């Protein structure tokens, strides 16, 4: 058993739990029929795999209507929930920064405690980075996870104060990465503008 890297002052052993015993509500989404125009271009954000970029999911490419919501298996997933990709980019995760509906490609998890939610997000992010989902992925016409495998995923979880410290540490790193990426993007735009003006 590999010893965890621990912050000073934390000695309580991590507990073994199933992921399904940690969140308060969960479920996959659904997709309104794409052949019915009135289900789309409404005011409800509709999450798809292409919208996953980093920790926070702020915007979606697609929007659906109340009719689309009512006539499909999708539901309004609360702000702050974790969305985990079960198809295509299996294992990719994000945190909803606003209430959203999602396609069936996502397993959405609702937490009552932000520190626990942030810890679980980091835990799942590490699983994706280390390709730990591979042993649980079903192969066929499309690689996928199923809800049962996610619910029964056995994880190691520390007590609340250590969860909070770990979550805050990685959240800070993510914010620093996002700030650096914005700076790089601005510098690239500045370079492009200078190139266009320099070589007329």
PDB file of C-alpha atoms in Angstrom:
ATOM      1  CA  UNK A   1       0.000   0.000   0.000  1.00  0.00           C
ATOM      2  CA  UNK A   2       1.484   3.319  -1.092  1.00  0.00           C
ATOM      3  CA  UNK A   3       1.684   5.955   1.647  1.00  0.00           C
ATOM      4  CA  UNK A   4      -0.198   9.174   0.901  1.00  0.00           C
ATOM      5  CA  UNK A   5       1.634  12.475   0.804  1.00  0.00           C
ATOM      6  CA  UNK A   6       0.196  14.161   3.920  1.00  0.00           C
ATOM      7  CA  UNK A   7      -0.011  17.760   5.069  1.00  0.00           C
ATOM      8  CA  UNK A   8       1.584  18.424   8.451  1.00  0.00           C
ATOM      9  CA  UNK A   9      -0.663  17.654  11.399  1.00  0.00           C
ATOM     10  CA  UNK A  10      -2.824  15.026   9.710  1.00  0.00           C
ATOM     11  CA  UNK A  11      -2.335  11.468  10.972  1.00  0.00           C
ATOM     12  CA  UNK A  12      -5.863  10.005  10.904  1.00  0.00           C
ATOM     13  CA  UNK A  13      -5.987   7.060   8.484  1.00  0.00           C
ATOM     14  CA  UNK A  14      -7.989   7.593   5.286  1.00  0.00           C
ATOM     15  CA  UNK A  15     -11.262   5.666   5.123  1.00  0.00           C
ATOM     16  CA  UNK A  16     -12.328   3.281   2.383  1.00  0.00           C
ATOM     17  CA  UNK A  17     -15.720   4.174   0.917  1.00  0.00           C
ATOM     18  CA  UNK A  18     -17.764   3.645  -2.209  1.00  0.00           C
ATOM     19  CA  UNK A  19     -18.265   6.792  -4.269  1.00  0.00           C
ATOM     20  CA  UNK A  20     -22.020   6.150  -4.238  1.00  0.00           C
ATOM     21  CA  UNK A  21     -22.034   6.554  -0.441  1.00  0.00           C
ATOM     22  CA  UNK A  22     -20.418  10.010  -0.600  1.00  0.00           C
ATOM     23  CA  UNK A  23     -22.605  12.088  -2.931  1.00  0.00           C
ATOM     24  CA  UNK A  24     -26.234  12.912  -2.041  1.00  0.00           C
ATOM     25  CA  UNK A  25     -27.803  12.524  -5.492  1.00  0.00           C
ATOM     26  CA  UNK A  26     -26.611  11.385  -8.906  1.00  0.00           C
ATOM     27  CA  UNK A  27     -27.784  10.415 -12.345  1.00  0.00           C
ATOM     28  CA  UNK A  28     -26.976  10.589 -16.028  1.00  0.00           C
ATOM     29  CA  UNK A  29     -28.608  13.064 -18.366  1.00  0.00           C
ATOM     30  CA  UNK A  30     -30.490  12.738 -21.632  1.00  0.00           C
ATOM     31  CA  UNK A  31     -30.722  14.389 -25.033  1.00  0.00           C
ATOM     32  CA  UNK A  32     -33.842  16.018 -26.492  1.00  0.00           C
ATOM     33  CA  UNK A  33     -34.580  14.842 -30.041  1.00  0.00           C
ATOM     34  CA  UNK A  34     -32.321  16.812 -32.388  1.00  0.00           C
ATOM     35  CA  UNK A  35     -34.945  16.577 -35.137  1.00  0.00           C
ATOM     36  CA  UNK A  36     -37.366  18.791 -33.192  1.00  0.00           C
ATOM     37  CA  UNK A  37     -36.261  22.421 -33.536  1.00  0.00           C
ATOM     38  CA  UNK A  38     -38.372  23.767 -30.660  1.00  0.00           C
ATOM     39  CA  UNK A  39     -36.289  21.731 -28.187  1.00  0.00           C
ATOM     40  CA  UNK A  40     -33.161  23.803 -28.897  1.00  0.00           C
ATOM     41  CA  UNK A  41     -31.888  27.411 -28.761  1.00  0.00           C
ATOM     42  CA  UNK A  42     -33.645  28.103 -25.467  1.00  0.00           C
ATOM     43  CA  UNK A  43     -32.179  29.469 -22.239  1.00  0.00           C
ATOM     44  CA  UNK A  44     -31.118  26.231 -20.474  1.00  0.00           C
ATOM     45  CA  UNK A  45     -27.395  25.415 -20.846  1.00  0.00           C
ATOM     46  CA  UNK A  46     -26.924  21.884 -22.248  1.00  0.00           C
ATOM     47  CA  UNK A  47     -23.593  20.265 -21.473  1.00  0.00           C
ATOM     48  CA  UNK A  48     -21.770  18.120 -24.022  1.00  0.00           C
ATOM     49  CA  UNK A  49     -18.257  16.627 -24.065  1.00  0.00           C
ATOM     50  CA  UNK A  50     -16.898  19.542 -26.133  1.00  0.00           C
ATOM     51  CA  UNK A  51     -17.633  21.925 -23.231  1.00  0.00           C
ATOM     52  CA  UNK A  52     -15.158  20.309 -20.813  1.00  0.00           C
ATOM     53  CA  UNK A  53     -12.195  22.662 -20.369  1.00  0.00           C
ATOM     54  CA  UNK A  54     -10.507  22.611 -16.965  1.00  0.00           C
ATOM     55  CA  UNK A  55     -12.086  22.654 -13.495  1.00  0.00           C
ATOM     56  CA  UNK A  56     -15.081  24.957 -13.947  1.00  0.00           C
ATOM     57  CA  UNK A  57     -17.686  24.559 -16.694  1.00  0.00           C
ATOM     58  CA  UNK A  58     -18.959  28.087 -17.298  1.00  0.00           C
ATOM     59  CA  UNK A  59     -20.544  27.975 -20.746  1.00  0.00           C
ATOM     60  CA  UNK A  60     -22.029  25.445 -23.157  1.00  0.00           C
ATOM     61  CA  UNK A  61     -22.168  25.427 -26.948  1.00  0.00           C
ATOM     62  CA  UNK A  62     -25.791  24.270 -26.944  1.00  0.00           C
ATOM     63  CA  UNK A  63     -28.906  25.526 -25.160  1.00  0.00           C
ATOM     64  CA  UNK A  64     -32.252  23.755 -24.829  1.00  0.00           C
ATOM     65  CA  UNK A  65     -35.796  24.914 -24.119  1.00  0.00           C
ATOM     66  CA  UNK A  66     -38.247  23.985 -21.357  1.00  0.00           C
ATOM     67  CA  UNK A  67     -39.982  21.766 -23.949  1.00  0.00           C
ATOM     68  CA  UNK A  68     -36.692  19.993 -24.628  1.00  0.00           C
ATOM     69  CA  UNK A  69     -36.209  19.461 -20.904  1.00  0.00           C
ATOM     70  CA  UNK A  70     -39.719  18.052 -20.428  1.00  0.00           C
ATOM     71  CA  UNK A  71     -39.553  15.715 -23.420  1.00  0.00           C
ATOM     72  CA  UNK A  72     -36.251  13.982 -22.630  1.00  0.00           C
ATOM     73  CA  UNK A  73     -34.487  12.172 -19.799  1.00  0.00           C
ATOM     74  CA  UNK A  74     -32.310  15.169 -18.973  1.00  0.00           C
ATOM     75  CA  UNK A  75     -32.721  17.158 -15.753  1.00  0.00           C
ATOM     76  CA  UNK A  76     -31.419  20.388 -14.250  1.00  0.00           C
ATOM     77  CA  UNK A  77     -28.191  19.482 -12.462  1.00  0.00           C
ATOM     78  CA  UNK A  78     -27.499  21.975  -9.635  1.00  0.00           C
ATOM     79  CA  UNK A  79     -24.630  24.451  -9.671  1.00  0.00           C
ATOM     80  CA  UNK A  80     -21.548  22.988  -7.982  1.00  0.00           C
ATOM     81  CA  UNK A  81     -22.198  19.413  -9.101  1.00  0.00           C
ATOM     82  CA  UNK A  82     -19.516  17.229 -10.673  1.00  0.00           C
ATOM     83  CA  UNK A  83     -20.084  16.035 -14.244  1.00  0.00           C
ATOM     84  CA  UNK A  84     -18.100  12.906 -15.180  1.00  0.00           C
ATOM     85  CA  UNK A  85     -17.867  11.821 -18.817  1.00  0.00           C
ATOM     86  CA  UNK A  86     -19.033   8.211 -19.313  1.00  0.00           C
ATOM     87  CA  UNK A  87     -18.667   8.115 -23.133  1.00  0.00           C
ATOM     88  CA  UNK A  88     -16.145   9.448 -25.655  1.00  0.00           C
ATOM     89  CA  UNK A  89     -13.646  11.262 -23.382  1.00  0.00           C
ATOM     90  CA  UNK A  90     -14.210   8.737 -20.591  1.00  0.00           C
ATOM     91  CA  UNK A  91     -13.144   9.999 -17.157  1.00  0.00           C
ATOM     92  CA  UNK A  92     -13.002  13.732 -17.945  1.00  0.00           C
ATOM     93  CA  UNK A  93     -14.517  15.780 -15.127  1.00  0.00           C
ATOM     94  CA  UNK A  94     -15.736  19.298 -14.497  1.00  0.00           C
ATOM     95  CA  UNK A  95     -17.658  21.283 -11.888  1.00  0.00           C
ATOM     96  CA  UNK A  96     -20.798  23.101 -13.031  1.00  0.00           C
ATOM     97  CA  UNK A  97     -20.523  26.826 -12.291  1.00  0.00           C
ATOM     98  CA  UNK A  98     -24.263  27.242 -12.974  1.00  0.00           C
ATOM     99  CA  UNK A  99     -27.292  24.924 -13.159  1.00  0.00           C
ATOM    100  CA  UNK A 100     -27.251  22.926 -16.406  1.00  0.00           C
ATOM    101  CA  UNK A 101     -28.859  20.028 -18.201  1.00  0.00           C
ATOM    102  CA  UNK A 102     -26.514  17.373 -19.593  1.00  0.00           C
ATOM    103  CA  UNK A 103     -26.538  14.661 -22.206  1.00  0.00           C
ATOM    104  CA  UNK A 104     -26.534  10.977 -21.242  1.00  0.00           C
ATOM    105  CA  UNK A 105     -22.773  11.020 -21.780  1.00  0.00           C
ATOM    106  CA  UNK A 106     -22.403  12.385 -18.241  1.00  0.00           C
ATOM    107  CA  UNK A 107     -22.863  10.966 -14.762  1.00  0.00           C
ATOM    108  CA  UNK A 108     -23.721  13.956 -12.582  1.00  0.00           C
ATOM    109  CA  UNK A 109     -23.021  13.955  -8.837  1.00  0.00           C
ATOM    110  CA  UNK A 110     -24.494  16.365  -6.283  1.00  0.00           C
ATOM    111  CA  UNK A 111     -22.695  17.029  -2.985  1.00  0.00           C
ATOM    112  CA  UNK A 112     -23.832  18.936   0.104  1.00  0.00           C
ATOM    113  CA  UNK A 113     -20.271  19.731   1.215  1.00  0.00           C
ATOM    114  CA  UNK A 114     -18.045  21.836  -1.080  1.00  0.00           C
ATOM    115  CA  UNK A 115     -14.790  20.546   0.430  1.00  0.00           C
ATOM    116  CA  UNK A 116     -15.842  16.938  -0.138  1.00  0.00           C
ATOM    117  CA  UNK A 117     -16.967  17.833  -3.667  1.00  0.00           C
ATOM    118  CA  UNK A 118     -13.619  19.507  -4.407  1.00  0.00           C
ATOM    119  CA  UNK A 119     -11.693  16.554  -2.948  1.00  0.00           C
ATOM    120  CA  UNK A 120     -13.687  14.075  -5.052  1.00  0.00           C
ATOM    121  CA  UNK A 121     -13.144  16.227  -8.151  1.00  0.00           C
ATOM    122  CA  UNK A 122      -9.368  16.105  -7.576  1.00  0.00           C
ATOM    123  CA  UNK A 123      -9.503  12.367  -6.879  1.00  0.00           C
ATOM    124  CA  UNK A 124     -11.385  11.732 -10.138  1.00  0.00           C
ATOM    125  CA  UNK A 125      -9.075  14.085 -12.033  1.00  0.00           C
ATOM    126  CA  UNK A 126      -6.089  12.043 -10.832  1.00  0.00           C
ATOM    127  CA  UNK A 127      -7.833   8.836 -11.956  1.00  0.00           C
ATOM    128  CA  UNK A 128      -8.188  10.307 -15.438  1.00  0.00           C
ATOM    129  CA  UNK A 129      -4.585  11.554 -15.497  1.00  0.00           C
ATOM    130  CA  UNK A 130      -3.229   8.141 -14.466  1.00  0.00           C
ATOM    131  CA  UNK A 131      -5.660   6.304 -16.794  1.00  0.00           C
ATOM    132  CA  UNK A 132      -7.107   4.378 -13.845  1.00  0.00           C
ATOM    133  CA  UNK A 133     -10.532   4.165 -15.492  1.00  0.00           C
ATOM    134  CA  UNK A 134      -9.198   1.857 -18.193  1.00  0.00           C
ATOM    135  CA  UNK A 135      -9.843  -1.309 -16.181  1.00  0.00           C
ATOM    136  CA  UNK A 136     -13.494  -0.323 -15.693  1.00  0.00           C
ATOM    137  CA  UNK A 137     -14.259   0.778 -19.242  1.00  0.00           C
ATOM    138  CA  UNK A 138     -16.540  -1.425 -21.330  1.00  0.00           C
ATOM    139  CA  UNK A 139     -15.595  -1.733 -24.980  1.00  0.00           C
ATOM    140  CA  UNK A 140     -17.939  -2.242 -27.878  1.00  0.00           C
ATOM    141  CA  UNK A 141     -19.212   0.176 -30.481  1.00  0.00           C
ATOM    142  CA  UNK A 142     -18.126   2.922 -28.075  1.00  0.00           C
ATOM    143  CA  UNK A 143     -15.889   2.939 -24.997  1.00  0.00           C
ATOM    144  CA  UNK A 144     -17.973   3.704 -21.918  1.00  0.00           C
ATOM    145  CA  UNK A 145     -18.439   3.557 -18.182  1.00  0.00           C
ATOM    146  CA  UNK A 146     -21.750   2.693 -16.592  1.00  0.00           C
ATOM    147  CA  UNK A 147     -23.426   4.145 -13.524  1.00  0.00           C
ATOM    148  CA  UNK A 148     -22.981   0.964 -11.493  1.00  0.00           C
ATOM    149  CA  UNK A 149     -19.216   0.986 -11.882  1.00  0.00           C
ATOM    150  CA  UNK A 150     -19.061   4.635 -10.848  1.00  0.00           C
ATOM    151  CA  UNK A 151     -21.316   4.118  -7.818  1.00  0.00           C
ATOM    152  CA  UNK A 152     -19.259   1.131  -6.667  1.00  0.00           C
ATOM    153  CA  UNK A 153     -15.880   2.781  -7.212  1.00  0.00           C
ATOM    154  CA  UNK A 154     -13.893   2.228  -4.011  1.00  0.00           C
ATOM    155  CA  UNK A 155     -11.867   5.258  -2.944  1.00  0.00           C
ATOM    156  CA  UNK A 156      -9.712   6.375  -0.046  1.00  0.00           C
ATOM    157  CA  UNK A 157     -10.993   9.535   1.640  1.00  0.00           C
ATOM    158  CA  UNK A 158      -9.577  11.554   4.587  1.00  0.00           C
ATOM    159  CA  UNK A 159     -11.492  13.308   7.368  1.00  0.00           C
ATOM    160  CA  UNK A 160     -13.124  16.685   6.649  1.00  0.00           C
ATOM    161  CA  UNK A 161     -10.268  19.041   7.598  1.00  0.00           C
ATOM    162  CA  UNK A 162      -7.749  17.156   5.476  1.00  0.00           C
ATOM    163  CA  UNK A 163     -10.239  17.005   2.587  1.00  0.00           C
ATOM    164  CA  UNK A 164     -10.529  20.794   2.809  1.00  0.00           C
ATOM    165  CA  UNK A 165      -6.744  21.336   2.831  1.00  0.00           C
ATOM    166  CA  UNK A 166      -6.110  18.997  -0.095  1.00  0.00           C
ATOM    167  CA  UNK A 167      -9.003  20.467  -2.097  1.00  0.00           C
ATOM    168  CA  UNK A 168      -7.849  24.054  -1.466  1.00  0.00           C
ATOM    169  CA  UNK A 169      -4.267  23.204  -2.501  1.00  0.00           C
ATOM    170  CA  UNK A 170      -5.291  21.784  -5.900  1.00  0.00           C
ATOM    171  CA  UNK A 171      -7.952  24.435  -6.455  1.00  0.00           C
ATOM    172  CA  UNK A 172      -5.268  27.107  -6.016  1.00  0.00           C
ATOM    173  CA  UNK A 173      -3.036  25.330  -8.551  1.00  0.00           C
ATOM    174  CA  UNK A 174      -5.932  25.179 -11.035  1.00  0.00           C
ATOM    175  CA  UNK A 175      -6.604  28.908 -10.620  1.00  0.00           C
ATOM    176  CA  UNK A 176      -2.904  29.679 -11.184  1.00  0.00           C
ATOM    177  CA  UNK A 177      -2.883  27.490 -14.312  1.00  0.00           C
ATOM    178  CA  UNK A 178      -6.007  29.231 -15.652  1.00  0.00           C
ATOM    179  CA  UNK A 179      -4.451  32.675 -15.006  1.00  0.00           C
ATOM    180  CA  UNK A 180      -1.230  31.638 -16.799  1.00  0.00           C
ATOM    181  CA  UNK A 181      -3.243  30.300 -19.765  1.00  0.00           C
ATOM    182  CA  UNK A 182      -5.149  33.589 -20.037  1.00  0.00           C
ATOM    183  CA  UNK A 183      -1.837  35.484 -20.001  1.00  0.00           C
ATOM    184  CA  UNK A 184      -0.406  33.256 -22.748  1.00  0.00           C
ATOM    185  CA  UNK A 185      -3.574  33.760 -24.814  1.00  0.00           C
ATOM    186  CA  UNK A 186      -3.290  37.556 -24.484  1.00  0.00           C
ATOM    187  CA  UNK A 187       0.394  37.471 -25.439  1.00  0.00           C
ATOM    188  CA  UNK A 188      -0.400  35.378 -28.539  1.00  0.00           C
ATOM    189  CA  UNK A 189      -3.069  37.900 -29.581  1.00  0.00           C
ATOM    190  CA  UNK A 190      -0.638  40.762 -29.005  1.00  0.00           C
ATOM    191  CA  UNK A 191       2.005  39.007 -31.099  1.00  0.00           C
ATOM    192  CA  UNK A 192      -0.504  38.431 -33.899  1.00  0.00           C
ATOM    193  CA  UNK A 193      -1.516  42.092 -33.866  1.00  0.00           C
ATOM    194  CA  UNK A 194       2.130  43.233 -34.053  1.00  0.00           C
ATOM    195  CA  UNK A 195       2.859  40.792 -36.895  1.00  0.00           C
ATOM    196  CA  UNK A 196      -0.100  42.107 -38.893  1.00  0.00           C
ATOM    197  CA  UNK A 197       1.005  45.710 -38.360  1.00  0.00           C
ATOM    198  CA  UNK A 198       4.713  45.085 -38.921  1.00  0.00           C
ATOM    199  CA  UNK A 199       4.402  43.273 -42.256  1.00  0.00           C
ATOM    200  CA  UNK A 200       1.865  45.169 -44.321  1.00  0.00           C
TER     201      UNK A 200
END
